[in-house]
Amino acid sequence: MPPKFSLQNVLDIRTSKVEGLEVELGKLLAAKQEMEDRLAALYAARTDLLERLFEEQQGEMDLFNLSMLRANIVATDERIRLLMKSLAEQEIKINQKREEIVLAKQEEEMLVILKNKQHDVFMKEQADKEAKQQDDIYISQAFRQRQEEARYHG
């Protein structure tokens, strides 16, 4: 049986770290999607406000309604601007998290390679021992056979 990998605890921690980072990335991506959905809704609301403003400007105009529509458009534009800024920041966080995952996976892979190399060395040593034991058995059998032949002929 192969010996226990001496860095198995470290490998387990690295694997857990990768999994944790992937969960965090999933949350960041979900939050980004939610922001994109809110942005689309804001653009739709803005379009609706602009259409209503255009309709209010036709025929007899109610200055109070025009003023309220313009204020709502300005407020919606500001919310769009802030949400786009947040979206850009979210994209940066996502890219940073992806880089963290790449580094964590590289560290994990390095330990997996070390584990595999240790296993390969063990298996080679086992094969060498078995080959040596087999050689010893053949030598012993050949020696006994010669002694038997010497007794038989002698």
PDB file of C-alpha atoms in Angstrom:
ATOM      1  CA  MET A   1       0.000   0.000   0.000  1.00  0.00           C
ATOM      2  CA  PRO A   2       1.431   3.394  -0.943  1.00  0.00           C
ATOM      3  CA  PRO A   3       2.459   5.610   1.948  1.00  0.00           C
ATOM      4  CA  LYS A   4       0.205   8.488   2.889  1.00  0.00           C
ATOM      5  CA  PHE A   5       1.084  11.628   0.928  1.00  0.00           C
ATOM      6  CA  SER A   6       2.885  13.834   3.431  1.00  0.00           C
ATOM      7  CA  LEU A   7       1.260  16.999   2.080  1.00  0.00           C
ATOM      8  CA  GLN A   8      -2.257  15.542   1.836  1.00  0.00           C
ATOM      9  CA  ASN A   9      -3.591  17.996   4.429  1.00  0.00           C
ATOM     10  CA  VAL A  10      -2.172  20.897   2.435  1.00  0.00           C
ATOM     11  CA  LEU A  11      -3.654  19.462  -0.770  1.00  0.00           C
ATOM     12  CA  ASP A  12      -7.051  19.117   0.917  1.00  0.00           C
ATOM     13  CA  ILE A  13      -6.857  22.738   2.082  1.00  0.00           C
ATOM     14  CA  ARG A  14      -5.903  23.890  -1.425  1.00  0.00           C
ATOM     15  CA  THR A  15      -8.800  21.936  -2.910  1.00  0.00           C
ATOM     16  CA  SER A  16     -11.185  23.491  -0.392  1.00  0.00           C
ATOM     17  CA  LYS A  17      -9.770  26.913  -1.178  1.00  0.00           C
ATOM     18  CA  VAL A  18     -10.386  26.421  -4.911  1.00  0.00           C
ATOM     19  CA  GLU A  19     -13.938  25.277  -4.237  1.00  0.00           C
ATOM     20  CA  GLY A  20     -14.555  28.257  -1.950  1.00  0.00           C
ATOM     21  CA  LEU A  21     -13.204  30.677  -4.539  1.00  0.00           C
ATOM     22  CA  GLU A  22     -15.406  29.120  -7.213  1.00  0.00           C
ATOM     23  CA  VAL A  23     -18.454  29.618  -4.975  1.00  0.00           C
ATOM     24  CA  GLU A  24     -17.441  33.252  -4.423  1.00  0.00           C
ATOM     25  CA  LEU A  25     -17.045  33.722  -8.177  1.00  0.00           C
ATOM     26  CA  GLY A  26     -20.514  32.279  -8.693  1.00  0.00           C
ATOM     27  CA  LYS A  27     -21.942  34.794  -6.231  1.00  0.00           C
ATOM     28  CA  LEU A  28     -20.124  37.660  -7.959  1.00  0.00           C
ATOM     29  CA  LEU A  29     -21.427  36.536 -11.339  1.00  0.00           C
ATOM     30  CA  ALA A  30     -24.973  36.272  -9.970  1.00  0.00           C
ATOM     31  CA  ALA A  31     -24.708  39.773  -8.513  1.00  0.00           C
ATOM     32  CA  LYS A  32     -23.426  41.045 -11.862  1.00  0.00           C
ATOM     33  CA  GLN A  33     -26.362  39.443 -13.649  1.00  0.00           C
ATOM     34  CA  GLU A  34     -28.737  41.072 -11.187  1.00  0.00           C
ATOM     35  CA  MET A  35     -27.104  44.453 -11.854  1.00  0.00           C
ATOM     36  CA  GLU A  36     -27.410  43.926 -15.601  1.00  0.00           C
ATOM     37  CA  ASP A  37     -31.092  43.091 -15.173  1.00  0.00           C
ATOM     38  CA  ARG A  38     -31.641  46.246 -13.096  1.00  0.00           C
ATOM     39  CA  LEU A  39     -29.772  48.273 -15.715  1.00  0.00           C
ATOM     40  CA  ALA A  40     -31.997  46.907 -18.473  1.00  0.00           C
ATOM     41  CA  ALA A  41     -35.056  47.803 -16.383  1.00  0.00           C
ATOM     42  CA  LEU A  42     -33.717  51.325 -15.851  1.00  0.00           C
ATOM     43  CA  TYR A  43     -33.148  51.770 -19.581  1.00  0.00           C
ATOM     44  CA  ALA A  44     -36.695  50.563 -20.241  1.00  0.00           C
ATOM     45  CA  ALA A  45     -38.033  52.976 -17.614  1.00  0.00           C
ATOM     46  CA  ARG A  46     -36.005  55.792 -19.154  1.00  0.00           C
ATOM     47  CA  THR A  47     -37.400  55.018 -22.598  1.00  0.00           C
ATOM     48  CA  ASP A  48     -40.913  55.014 -21.146  1.00  0.00           C
ATOM     49  CA  LEU A  49     -40.293  58.383 -19.454  1.00  0.00           C
ATOM     50  CA  LEU A  50     -38.955  59.888 -22.692  1.00  0.00           C
ATOM     51  CA  GLU A  51     -42.033  58.660 -24.586  1.00  0.00           C
ATOM     52  CA  ARG A  52     -44.306  60.140 -21.936  1.00  0.00           C
ATOM     53  CA  LEU A  53     -42.368  63.419 -22.108  1.00  0.00           C
ATOM     54  CA  PHE A  54     -42.802  63.494 -25.876  1.00  0.00           C
ATOM     55  CA  GLU A  55     -46.550  62.854 -25.497  1.00  0.00           C
ATOM     56  CA  GLU A  56     -46.869  65.596 -22.851  1.00  0.00           C
ATOM     57  CA  GLN A  57     -45.214  68.058 -25.208  1.00  0.00           C
ATOM     58  CA  GLN A  58     -47.919  67.495 -27.804  1.00  0.00           C
ATOM     59  CA  GLY A  59     -50.886  69.860 -27.706  1.00  0.00           C
ATOM     60  CA  GLU A  60     -51.662  71.646 -24.464  1.00  0.00           C
ATOM     61  CA  MET A  61     -48.723  71.332 -22.075  1.00  0.00           C
ATOM     62  CA  ASP A  62     -48.903  70.860 -18.331  1.00  0.00           C
ATOM     63  CA  LEU A  63     -45.662  72.441 -17.082  1.00  0.00           C
ATOM     64  CA  PHE A  64     -45.848  70.637 -13.761  1.00  0.00           C
ATOM     65  CA  ASN A  65     -46.073  67.223 -15.470  1.00  0.00           C
ATOM     66  CA  LEU A  66     -43.238  68.196 -17.856  1.00  0.00           C
ATOM     67  CA  SER A  67     -41.126  69.278 -14.922  1.00  0.00           C
ATOM     68  CA  MET A  68     -41.817  66.026 -13.033  1.00  0.00           C
ATOM     69  CA  LEU A  69     -41.028  63.900 -16.098  1.00  0.00           C
ATOM     70  CA  ARG A  70     -37.739  65.745 -16.674  1.00  0.00           C
ATOM     71  CA  ALA A  71     -36.823  65.322 -12.997  1.00  0.00           C
ATOM     72  CA  ASN A  72     -37.594  61.591 -13.239  1.00  0.00           C
ATOM     73  CA  ILE A  73     -35.487  61.300 -16.408  1.00  0.00           C
ATOM     74  CA  VAL A  74     -32.557  63.062 -14.713  1.00  0.00           C
ATOM     75  CA  ALA A  75     -32.913  60.831 -11.639  1.00  0.00           C
ATOM     76  CA  THR A  76     -33.088  57.718 -13.834  1.00  0.00           C
ATOM     77  CA  ASP A  77     -30.001  58.841 -15.768  1.00  0.00           C
ATOM     78  CA  GLU A  78     -28.150  59.259 -12.459  1.00  0.00           C
ATOM     79  CA  ARG A  79     -29.228  55.787 -11.295  1.00  0.00           C
ATOM     80  CA  ILE A  80     -28.056  54.383 -14.646  1.00  0.00           C
ATOM     81  CA  ARG A  81     -24.708  56.146 -14.272  1.00  0.00           C
ATOM     82  CA  LEU A  82     -24.218  54.838 -10.721  1.00  0.00           C
ATOM     83  CA  LEU A  83     -25.275  51.326 -11.684  1.00  0.00           C
ATOM     84  CA  MET A  84     -22.877  51.313 -14.649  1.00  0.00           C
ATOM     85  CA  LYS A  85     -20.083  52.394 -12.290  1.00  0.00           C
ATOM     86  CA  SER A  86     -21.019  49.563  -9.900  1.00  0.00           C
ATOM     87  CA  LEU A  87     -21.134  47.148 -12.807  1.00  0.00           C
ATOM     88  CA  ALA A  88     -17.616  48.150 -13.871  1.00  0.00           C
ATOM     89  CA  GLU A  89     -16.400  47.639 -10.286  1.00  0.00           C
ATOM     90  CA  GLN A  90     -18.133  44.260 -10.202  1.00  0.00           C
ATOM     91  CA  GLU A  91     -16.358  43.252 -13.407  1.00  0.00           C
ATOM     92  CA  ILE A  92     -13.022  44.118 -11.761  1.00  0.00           C
ATOM     93  CA  LYS A  93     -13.923  41.982  -8.722  1.00  0.00           C
ATOM     94  CA  ILE A  94     -14.881  39.097 -11.020  1.00  0.00           C
ATOM     95  CA  ASN A  95     -11.588  39.314 -12.909  1.00  0.00           C
ATOM     96  CA  GLN A  96      -9.643  39.431  -9.636  1.00  0.00           C
ATOM     97  CA  LYS A  97     -11.542  36.399  -8.352  1.00  0.00           C
ATOM     98  CA  ARG A  98     -10.807  34.529 -11.592  1.00  0.00           C
ATOM     99  CA  GLU A  99      -7.106  35.297 -11.157  1.00  0.00           C
ATOM    100  CA  GLU A 100      -7.272  34.029  -7.565  1.00  0.00           C
ATOM    101  CA  ILE A 101      -8.875  30.824  -8.804  1.00  0.00           C
ATOM    102  CA  VAL A 102      -6.187  30.338 -11.452  1.00  0.00           C
ATOM    103  CA  LEU A 103      -3.429  30.770  -8.857  1.00  0.00           C
ATOM    104  CA  ALA A 104      -5.175  28.488  -6.366  1.00  0.00           C
ATOM    105  CA  LYS A 105      -5.669  25.817  -9.047  1.00  0.00           C
ATOM    106  CA  GLN A 106      -2.008  26.076 -10.019  1.00  0.00           C
ATOM    107  CA  GLU A 107      -0.992  25.575  -6.381  1.00  0.00           C
ATOM    108  CA  GLU A 108      -3.378  22.642  -6.088  1.00  0.00           C
ATOM    109  CA  GLU A 109      -2.108  21.122  -9.348  1.00  0.00           C
ATOM    110  CA  MET A 110       1.485  21.463  -8.149  1.00  0.00           C
ATOM    111  CA  LEU A 111       0.619  19.406  -5.066  1.00  0.00           C
ATOM    112  CA  VAL A 112      -1.242  16.833  -7.172  1.00  0.00           C
ATOM    113  CA  ILE A 113       1.860  16.490  -9.364  1.00  0.00           C
ATOM    114  CA  LEU A 114       4.030  16.031  -6.268  1.00  0.00           C
ATOM    115  CA  LYS A 115       1.588  13.425  -4.950  1.00  0.00           C
ATOM    116  CA  ASN A 116       1.628  11.579  -8.280  1.00  0.00           C
ATOM    117  CA  LYS A 117       5.426  11.691  -8.430  1.00  0.00           C
ATOM    118  CA  GLN A 118       5.652  10.344  -4.874  1.00  0.00           C
ATOM    119  CA  HIS A 119       3.240   7.554  -5.852  1.00  0.00           C
ATOM    120  CA  ASP A 120       5.255   6.800  -9.002  1.00  0.00           C
ATOM    121  CA  VAL A 121       8.493   6.621  -6.985  1.00  0.00           C
ATOM    122  CA  PHE A 122       6.827   4.286  -4.501  1.00  0.00           C
ATOM    123  CA  MET A 123       5.477   2.067  -7.290  1.00  0.00           C
ATOM    124  CA  LYS A 124       8.911   1.947  -8.970  1.00  0.00           C
ATOM    125  CA  GLU A 125      10.552   1.035  -5.662  1.00  0.00           C
ATOM    126  CA  GLN A 126       7.946  -1.687  -5.165  1.00  0.00           C
ATOM    127  CA  ALA A 127       8.525  -3.002  -8.683  1.00  0.00           C
ATOM    128  CA  ASP A 128      12.303  -2.963  -8.102  1.00  0.00           C
ATOM    129  CA  LYS A 129      11.867  -4.860  -4.798  1.00  0.00           C
ATOM    130  CA  GLU A 130       9.603  -7.402  -6.442  1.00  0.00           C
ATOM    131  CA  ALA A 131      12.070  -7.842  -9.315  1.00  0.00           C
ATOM    132  CA  LYS A 132      14.929  -8.287  -6.819  1.00  0.00           C
ATOM    133  CA  GLN A 133      12.903 -10.808  -4.821  1.00  0.00           C
ATOM    134  CA  GLN A 134      12.053 -12.660  -8.034  1.00  0.00           C
ATOM    135  CA  ASP A 135      15.762 -12.667  -8.991  1.00  0.00           C
ATOM    136  CA  ASP A 136      16.648 -13.985  -5.518  1.00  0.00           C
ATOM    137  CA  ILE A 137      14.042 -16.734  -5.903  1.00  0.00           C
ATOM    138  CA  TYR A 138      15.425 -17.720  -9.333  1.00  0.00           C
ATOM    139  CA  ILE A 139      19.001 -17.682  -8.022  1.00  0.00           C
ATOM    140  CA  SER A 140      17.983 -19.757  -5.008  1.00  0.00           C
ATOM    141  CA  GLN A 141      16.120 -22.247  -7.209  1.00  0.00           C
ATOM    142  CA  ALA A 142      19.049 -22.497  -9.599  1.00  0.00           C
ATOM    143  CA  PHE A 143      21.452 -23.022  -6.677  1.00  0.00           C
ATOM    144  CA  ARG A 144      19.256 -25.777  -5.186  1.00  0.00           C
ATOM    145  CA  GLN A 145      18.885 -27.396  -8.585  1.00  0.00           C
ATOM    146  CA  ARG A 146      22.678 -27.496  -9.023  1.00  0.00           C
ATOM    147  CA  GLN A 147      23.112 -28.965  -5.547  1.00  0.00           C
ATOM    148  CA  GLU A 148      20.509 -31.616  -6.352  1.00  0.00           C
ATOM    149  CA  GLU A 149      22.227 -32.392  -9.639  1.00  0.00           C
ATOM    150  CA  ALA A 150      25.599 -32.574  -7.889  1.00  0.00           C
ATOM    151  CA  ARG A 151      24.205 -35.014  -5.272  1.00  0.00           C
ATOM    152  CA  TYR A 152      22.444 -37.062  -7.922  1.00  0.00           C
ATOM    153  CA  HIS A 153      25.517 -37.320 -10.164  1.00  0.00           C
ATOM    154  CA  GLY A 154      28.060 -37.435  -7.477  1.00  0.00           C
TER     155      GLY A 154
END
